[in-house]
Tab-separated table of C-alpha atoms and ligand atoms in Angstrom:
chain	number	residue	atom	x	y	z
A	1	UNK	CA	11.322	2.623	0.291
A	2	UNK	CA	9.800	1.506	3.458
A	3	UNK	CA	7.042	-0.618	2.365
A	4	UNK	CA	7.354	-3.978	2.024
A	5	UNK	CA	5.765	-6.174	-0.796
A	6	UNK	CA	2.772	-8.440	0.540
A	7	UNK	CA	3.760	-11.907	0.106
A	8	UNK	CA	0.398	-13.900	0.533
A	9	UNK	CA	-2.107	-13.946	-1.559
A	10	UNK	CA	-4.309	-16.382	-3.750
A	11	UNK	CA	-2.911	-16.568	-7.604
A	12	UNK	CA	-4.939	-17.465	-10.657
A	13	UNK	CA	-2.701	-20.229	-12.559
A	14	UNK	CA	-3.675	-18.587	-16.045
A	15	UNK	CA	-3.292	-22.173	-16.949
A	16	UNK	CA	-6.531	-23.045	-15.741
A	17	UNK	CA	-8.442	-20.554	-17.074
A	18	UNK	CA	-11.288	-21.975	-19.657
A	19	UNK	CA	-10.388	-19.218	-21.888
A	20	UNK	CA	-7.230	-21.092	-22.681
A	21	UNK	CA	-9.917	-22.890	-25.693
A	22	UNK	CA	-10.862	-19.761	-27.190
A	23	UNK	CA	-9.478	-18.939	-30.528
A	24	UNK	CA	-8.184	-15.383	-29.039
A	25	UNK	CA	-6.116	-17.227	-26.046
A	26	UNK	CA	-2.759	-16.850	-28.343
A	27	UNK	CA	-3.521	-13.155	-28.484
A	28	UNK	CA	-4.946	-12.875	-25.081
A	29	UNK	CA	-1.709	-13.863	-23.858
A	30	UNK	CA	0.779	-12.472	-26.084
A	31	UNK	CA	-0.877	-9.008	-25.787
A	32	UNK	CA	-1.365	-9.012	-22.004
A	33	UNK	CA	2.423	-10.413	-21.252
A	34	UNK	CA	3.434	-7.651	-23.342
A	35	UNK	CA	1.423	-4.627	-22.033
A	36	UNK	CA	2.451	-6.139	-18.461
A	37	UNK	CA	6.243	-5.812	-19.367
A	38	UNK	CA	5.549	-2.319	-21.000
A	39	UNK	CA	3.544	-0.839	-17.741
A	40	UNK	CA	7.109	-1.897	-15.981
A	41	UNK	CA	9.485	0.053	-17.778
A	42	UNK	CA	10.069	3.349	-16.025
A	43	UNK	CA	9.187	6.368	-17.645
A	44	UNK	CA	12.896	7.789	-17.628
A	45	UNK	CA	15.461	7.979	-20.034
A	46	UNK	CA	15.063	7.527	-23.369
A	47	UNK	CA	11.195	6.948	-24.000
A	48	UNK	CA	10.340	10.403	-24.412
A	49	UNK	CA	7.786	10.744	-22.001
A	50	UNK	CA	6.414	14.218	-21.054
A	51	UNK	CA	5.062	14.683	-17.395
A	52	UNK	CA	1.357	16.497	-18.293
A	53	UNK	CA	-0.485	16.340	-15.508
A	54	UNK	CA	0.137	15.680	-11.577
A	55	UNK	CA	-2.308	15.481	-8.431
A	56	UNK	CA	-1.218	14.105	-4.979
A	57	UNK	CA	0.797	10.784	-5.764
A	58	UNK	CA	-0.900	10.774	-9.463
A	59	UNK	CA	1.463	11.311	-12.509
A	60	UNK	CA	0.271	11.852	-15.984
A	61	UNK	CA	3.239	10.761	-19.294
A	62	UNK	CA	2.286	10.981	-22.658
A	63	UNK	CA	4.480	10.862	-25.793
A	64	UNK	CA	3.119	12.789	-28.778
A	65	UNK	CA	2.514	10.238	-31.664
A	66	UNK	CA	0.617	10.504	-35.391
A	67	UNK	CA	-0.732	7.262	-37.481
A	68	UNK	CA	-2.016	8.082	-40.624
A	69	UNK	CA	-2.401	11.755	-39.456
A	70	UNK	CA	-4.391	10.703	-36.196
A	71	UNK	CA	-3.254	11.459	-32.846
A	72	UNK	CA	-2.704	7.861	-31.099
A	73	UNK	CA	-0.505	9.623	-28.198
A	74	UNK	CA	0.090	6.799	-25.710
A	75	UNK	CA	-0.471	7.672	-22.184
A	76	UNK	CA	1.146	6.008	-19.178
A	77	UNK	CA	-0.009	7.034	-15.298
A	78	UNK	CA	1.183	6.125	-11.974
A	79	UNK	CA	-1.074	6.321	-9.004
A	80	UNK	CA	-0.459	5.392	-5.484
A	81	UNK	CA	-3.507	4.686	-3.541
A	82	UNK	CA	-4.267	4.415	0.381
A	83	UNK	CA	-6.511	1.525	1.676
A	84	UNK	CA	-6.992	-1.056	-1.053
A	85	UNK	CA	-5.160	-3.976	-2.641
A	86	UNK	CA	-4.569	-4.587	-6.060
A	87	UNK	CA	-7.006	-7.626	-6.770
A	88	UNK	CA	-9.702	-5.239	-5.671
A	89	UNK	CA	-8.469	-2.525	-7.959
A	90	UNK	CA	-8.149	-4.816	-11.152
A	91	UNK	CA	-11.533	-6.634	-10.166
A	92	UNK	CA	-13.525	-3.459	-10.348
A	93	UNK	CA	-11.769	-2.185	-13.671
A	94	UNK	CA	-12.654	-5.722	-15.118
A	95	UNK	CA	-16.168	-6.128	-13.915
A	96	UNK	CA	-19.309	-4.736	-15.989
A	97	UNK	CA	-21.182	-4.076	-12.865
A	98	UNK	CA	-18.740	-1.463	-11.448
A	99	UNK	CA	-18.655	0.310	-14.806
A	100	UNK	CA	-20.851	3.038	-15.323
A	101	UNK	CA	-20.021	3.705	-11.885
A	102	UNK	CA	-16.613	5.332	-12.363
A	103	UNK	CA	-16.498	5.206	-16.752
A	104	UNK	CA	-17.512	9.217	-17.091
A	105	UNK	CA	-17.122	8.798	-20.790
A	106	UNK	CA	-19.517	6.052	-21.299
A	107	UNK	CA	-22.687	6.412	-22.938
A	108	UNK	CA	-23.628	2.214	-23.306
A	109	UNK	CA	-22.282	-1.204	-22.845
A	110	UNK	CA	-22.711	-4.811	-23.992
A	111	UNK	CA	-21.206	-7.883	-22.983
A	112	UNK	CA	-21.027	-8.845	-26.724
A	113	UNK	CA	-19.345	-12.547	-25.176
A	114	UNK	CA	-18.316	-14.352	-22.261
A	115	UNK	CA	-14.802	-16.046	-22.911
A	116	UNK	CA	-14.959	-17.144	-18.905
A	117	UNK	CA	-14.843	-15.480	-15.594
A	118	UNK	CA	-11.602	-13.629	-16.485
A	119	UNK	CA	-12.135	-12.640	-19.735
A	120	UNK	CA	-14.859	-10.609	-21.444
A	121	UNK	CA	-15.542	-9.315	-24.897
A	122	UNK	CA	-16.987	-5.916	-24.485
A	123	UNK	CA	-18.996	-3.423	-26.871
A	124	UNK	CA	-19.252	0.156	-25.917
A	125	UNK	CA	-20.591	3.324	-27.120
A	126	UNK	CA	-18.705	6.312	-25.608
A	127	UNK	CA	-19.874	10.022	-25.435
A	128	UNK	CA	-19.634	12.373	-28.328
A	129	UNK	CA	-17.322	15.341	-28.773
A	130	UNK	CA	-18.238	18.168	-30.710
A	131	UNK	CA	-17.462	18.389	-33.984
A	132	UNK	CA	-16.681	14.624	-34.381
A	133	UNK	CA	-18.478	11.970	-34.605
A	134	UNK	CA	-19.583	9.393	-32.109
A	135	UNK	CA	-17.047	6.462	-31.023
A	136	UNK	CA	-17.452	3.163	-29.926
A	137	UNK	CA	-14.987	0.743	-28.684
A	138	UNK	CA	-15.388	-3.274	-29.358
A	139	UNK	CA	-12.682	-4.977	-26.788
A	140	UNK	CA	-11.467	-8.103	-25.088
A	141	UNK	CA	-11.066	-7.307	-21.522
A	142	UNK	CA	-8.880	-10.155	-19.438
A	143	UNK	CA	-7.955	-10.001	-15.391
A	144	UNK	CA	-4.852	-11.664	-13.691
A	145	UNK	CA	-2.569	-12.561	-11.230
A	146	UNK	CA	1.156	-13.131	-12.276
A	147	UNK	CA	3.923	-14.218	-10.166
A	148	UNK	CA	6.172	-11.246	-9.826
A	149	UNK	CA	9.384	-12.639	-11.388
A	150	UNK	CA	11.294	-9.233	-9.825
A	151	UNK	CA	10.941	-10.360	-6.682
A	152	UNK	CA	9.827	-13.606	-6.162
A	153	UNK	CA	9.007	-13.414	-2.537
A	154	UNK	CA	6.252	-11.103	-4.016
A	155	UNK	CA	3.429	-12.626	-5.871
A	156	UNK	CA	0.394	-10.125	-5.643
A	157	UNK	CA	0.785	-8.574	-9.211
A	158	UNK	CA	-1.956	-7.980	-10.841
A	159	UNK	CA	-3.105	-7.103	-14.403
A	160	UNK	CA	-6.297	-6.031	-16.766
A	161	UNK	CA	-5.186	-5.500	-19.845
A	162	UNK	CA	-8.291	-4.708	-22.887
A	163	UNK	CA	-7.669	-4.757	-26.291
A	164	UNK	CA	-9.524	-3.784	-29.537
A	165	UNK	CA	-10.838	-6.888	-30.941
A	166	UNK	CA	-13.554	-7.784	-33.607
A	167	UNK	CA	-16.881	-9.856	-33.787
A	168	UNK	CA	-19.192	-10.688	-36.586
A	169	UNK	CA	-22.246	-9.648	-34.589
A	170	UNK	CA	-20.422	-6.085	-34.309
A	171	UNK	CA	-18.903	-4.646	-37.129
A	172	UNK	CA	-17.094	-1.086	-37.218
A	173	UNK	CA	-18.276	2.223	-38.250
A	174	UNK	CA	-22.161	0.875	-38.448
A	175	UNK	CA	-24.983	2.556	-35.974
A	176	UNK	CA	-23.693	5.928	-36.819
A	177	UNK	CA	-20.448	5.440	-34.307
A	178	UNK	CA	-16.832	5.257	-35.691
A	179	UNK	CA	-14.738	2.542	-34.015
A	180	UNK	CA	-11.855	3.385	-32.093
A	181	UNK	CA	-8.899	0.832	-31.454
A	182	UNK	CA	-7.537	0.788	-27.877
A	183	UNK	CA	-4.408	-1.074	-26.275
A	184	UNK	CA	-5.176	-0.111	-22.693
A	185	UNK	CA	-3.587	-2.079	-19.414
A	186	UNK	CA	-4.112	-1.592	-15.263
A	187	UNK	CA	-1.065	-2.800	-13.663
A	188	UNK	CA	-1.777	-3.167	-9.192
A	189	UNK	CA	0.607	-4.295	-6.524
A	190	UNK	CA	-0.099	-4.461	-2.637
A	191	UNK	CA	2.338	-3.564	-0.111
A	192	UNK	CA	1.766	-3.290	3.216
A	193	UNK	CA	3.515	-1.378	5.588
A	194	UNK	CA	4.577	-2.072	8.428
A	195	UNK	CA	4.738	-5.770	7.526
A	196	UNK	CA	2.298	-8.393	9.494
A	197	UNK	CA	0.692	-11.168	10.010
A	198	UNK	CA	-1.787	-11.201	7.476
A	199	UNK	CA	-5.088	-12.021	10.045
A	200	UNK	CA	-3.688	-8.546	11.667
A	201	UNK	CA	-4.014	-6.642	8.464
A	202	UNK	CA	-6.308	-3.472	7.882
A	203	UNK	CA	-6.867	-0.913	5.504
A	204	UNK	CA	-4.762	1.556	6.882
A	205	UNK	CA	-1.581	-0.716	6.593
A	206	UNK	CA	-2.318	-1.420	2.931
A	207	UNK	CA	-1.107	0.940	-0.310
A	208	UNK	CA	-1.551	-0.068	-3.918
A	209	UNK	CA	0.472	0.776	-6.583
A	210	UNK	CA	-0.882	1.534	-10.079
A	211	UNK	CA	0.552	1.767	-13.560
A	212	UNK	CA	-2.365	2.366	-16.545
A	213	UNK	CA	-1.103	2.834	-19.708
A	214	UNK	CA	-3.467	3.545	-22.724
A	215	UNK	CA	-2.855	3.698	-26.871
A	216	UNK	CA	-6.635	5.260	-28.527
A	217	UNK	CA	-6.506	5.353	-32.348
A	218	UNK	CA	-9.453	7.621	-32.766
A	219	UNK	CA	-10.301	5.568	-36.046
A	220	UNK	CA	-11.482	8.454	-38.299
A	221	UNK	CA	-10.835	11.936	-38.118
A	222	UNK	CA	-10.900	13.866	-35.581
A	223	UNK	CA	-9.649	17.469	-34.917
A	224	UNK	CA	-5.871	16.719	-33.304
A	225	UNK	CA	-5.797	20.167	-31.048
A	226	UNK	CA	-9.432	18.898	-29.813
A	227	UNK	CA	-8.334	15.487	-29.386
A	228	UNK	CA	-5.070	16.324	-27.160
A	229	UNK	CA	-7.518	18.485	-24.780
A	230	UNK	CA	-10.161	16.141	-24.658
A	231	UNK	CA	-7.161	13.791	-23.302
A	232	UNK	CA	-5.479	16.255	-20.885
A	233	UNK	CA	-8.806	16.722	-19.637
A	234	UNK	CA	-10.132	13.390	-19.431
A	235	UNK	CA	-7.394	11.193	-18.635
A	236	UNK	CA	-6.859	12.588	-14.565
A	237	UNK	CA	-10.285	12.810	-14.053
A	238	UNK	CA	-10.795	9.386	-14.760
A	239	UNK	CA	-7.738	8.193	-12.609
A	240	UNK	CA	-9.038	10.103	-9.652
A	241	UNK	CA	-12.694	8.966	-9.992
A	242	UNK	CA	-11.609	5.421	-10.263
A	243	UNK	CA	-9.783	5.684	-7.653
A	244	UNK	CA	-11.702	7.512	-4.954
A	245	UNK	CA	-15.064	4.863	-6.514
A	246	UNK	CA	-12.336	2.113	-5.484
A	247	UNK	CA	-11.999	3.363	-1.951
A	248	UNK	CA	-15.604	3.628	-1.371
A	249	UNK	CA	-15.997	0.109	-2.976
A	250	UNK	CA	-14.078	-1.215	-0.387
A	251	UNK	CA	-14.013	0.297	2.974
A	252	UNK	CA	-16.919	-1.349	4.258
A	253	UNK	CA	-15.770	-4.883	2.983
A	254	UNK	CA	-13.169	-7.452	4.307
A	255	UNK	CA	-10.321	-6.902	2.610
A	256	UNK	CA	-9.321	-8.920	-0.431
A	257	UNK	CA	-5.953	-10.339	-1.592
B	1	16C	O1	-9.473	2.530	-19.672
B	1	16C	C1	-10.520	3.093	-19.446
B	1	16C	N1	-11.699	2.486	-19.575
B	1	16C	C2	-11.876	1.113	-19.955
B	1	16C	C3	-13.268	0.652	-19.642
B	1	16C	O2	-14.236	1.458	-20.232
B	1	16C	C4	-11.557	0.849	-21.408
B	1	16C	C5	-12.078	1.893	-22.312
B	1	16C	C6	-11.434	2.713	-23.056
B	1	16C	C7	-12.153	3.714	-23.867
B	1	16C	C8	-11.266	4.493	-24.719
B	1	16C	C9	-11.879	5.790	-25.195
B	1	16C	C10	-12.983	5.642	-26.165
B	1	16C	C11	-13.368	6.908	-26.830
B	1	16C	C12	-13.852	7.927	-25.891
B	1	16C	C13	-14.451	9.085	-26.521
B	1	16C	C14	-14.198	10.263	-25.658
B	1	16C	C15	-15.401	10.775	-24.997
B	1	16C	C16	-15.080	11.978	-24.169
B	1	16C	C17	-16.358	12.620	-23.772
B	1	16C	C18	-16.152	13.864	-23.032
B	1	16C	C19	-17.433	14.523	-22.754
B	1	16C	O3	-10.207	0.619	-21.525
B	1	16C	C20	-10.528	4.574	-19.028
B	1	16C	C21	-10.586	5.406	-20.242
B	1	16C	C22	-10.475	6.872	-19.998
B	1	16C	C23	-10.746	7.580	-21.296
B	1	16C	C24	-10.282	8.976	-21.309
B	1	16C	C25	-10.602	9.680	-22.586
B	1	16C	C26	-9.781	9.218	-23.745
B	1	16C	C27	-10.011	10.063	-24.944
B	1	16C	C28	-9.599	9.327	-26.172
B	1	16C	C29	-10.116	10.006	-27.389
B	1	16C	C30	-10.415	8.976	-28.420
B	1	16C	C31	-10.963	9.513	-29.683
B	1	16C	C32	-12.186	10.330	-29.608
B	1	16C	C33	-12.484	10.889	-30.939
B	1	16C	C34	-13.505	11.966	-30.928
């Protein structure tokens, strides 16, 4: 392994965040330390996951799970990609305006609150697959930047983890749509290779490396053998749309860390 982790870059104390007042923070935190230490486990051994699809550097896991007779397989994906960093990545998975650009599944969304710059309370109505019914998804959506307490040196980790949340202004399985519950993180580092001085930097020296890992309880029934192609189908092309929208995103721009 050649590349060599980038060592400068501008972290968000998670400290200072205003969203520390909110009444989710506890959860906020909990759930995104927890996805980010999940997303960093390997996908050897003993966790059962099955390799199910594969494109270029992209790898597709999923393990095949039931709740209540629903499939809830979780899903975890690595991607390497060419010419961006990983605050870029994670800002344009967080941000509202970016969405409908790369989201092929998305029919609507709402900013149902805004918790502070990093942290977002979204509601969105998702297309519908025949024979079930319509979904949407009602989710607190929070970016950082953690230290990277593997390597030390190495500080430009970042994270957007969402999570299925509730609000009174939005309660489930109204508006004809049944709600779905999602766990879903994006886990970005930045190496660049060969190592320099950062003013010296451009995209072609830079390669980010990205984890997503997704849990979707489909909420009410759905047909499990439709379900599992719906993912197999829908999973890599979103990974390689988000990607190639990040890379067009950026190329133009200065470069951000
Ligand atoms: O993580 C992703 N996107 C984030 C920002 O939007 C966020 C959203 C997650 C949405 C989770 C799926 C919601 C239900 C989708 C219904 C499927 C429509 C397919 C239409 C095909 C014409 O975290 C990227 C998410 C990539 C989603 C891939 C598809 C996942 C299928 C899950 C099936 C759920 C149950 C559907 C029951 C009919």
């Amino acid at each position: 392994d050649r590349l060599k982790r980038k060592s400068v870059s501008i972290s968000v104390d998670s400290t200072v965040t205003p969203a520390v007042n909110h009444k989710l923070w506890p959860e906020i935190e909990k759930v995104t330390m927890q996805q980010l230490h999940y997303a960093r486990l390997g996908v050897g051994g003993a966790g059962g996951w099955q390799l199910f699809a594969e494109d270029g550097d992209m790898r597709m896991y999923r393990r095949e799970e039931e709740a209540d007779g629903l499939v809830v397989d979780p899903l975890k994906a690595c991607h390497v990609v060419k010419g961006v960093t990983a605050r870029e990545v994670c800002q344009i998975f967080f941000s509202p305006e970016y969405r409908s650009g790369w989201e092929t599944t998305l029919e609507d969304m709402t900013i149902a609150e805004t918790i502070s710059n990093d942290t977002l309370v979204f509601l969105q109505t998702h297309k519908r697959i025949w024979p079930a019914s319509q979904r949407d998804a009602l989710f607190w959506s929070h970016i950082r930047s953690v230290p990277d307490d593997q390597d030390p040196d190495a500080s430009d980790l970042w994270i957007v983890c969402n999570h299925s949340t509730e609000h009174p202004q939005y309660p489930p399985n109204s508006n004809k749509c049944v709600r779905v519950y999602l766990t879903v993180c994006i886990v970005c580092q930045t190496f660049v290779d060969p190592p320099k001085d950062p003013n010296k930097i451009s995209r072609d020296d830079i390669t980010c490396k990205i984890t997503y890992c997704s849990v979707v309880n489909p909420g009410g029934w759905a047909p499990a053998s439709v379900l599992r192609a719906v993912y197999k189908r829908e999973y890599p092309k979103f990974l390689k749309r988000f990607t190639s929208f990040c890379i067009e995103q950026c190329k133009d721009k200065p470069i951000l860390f």
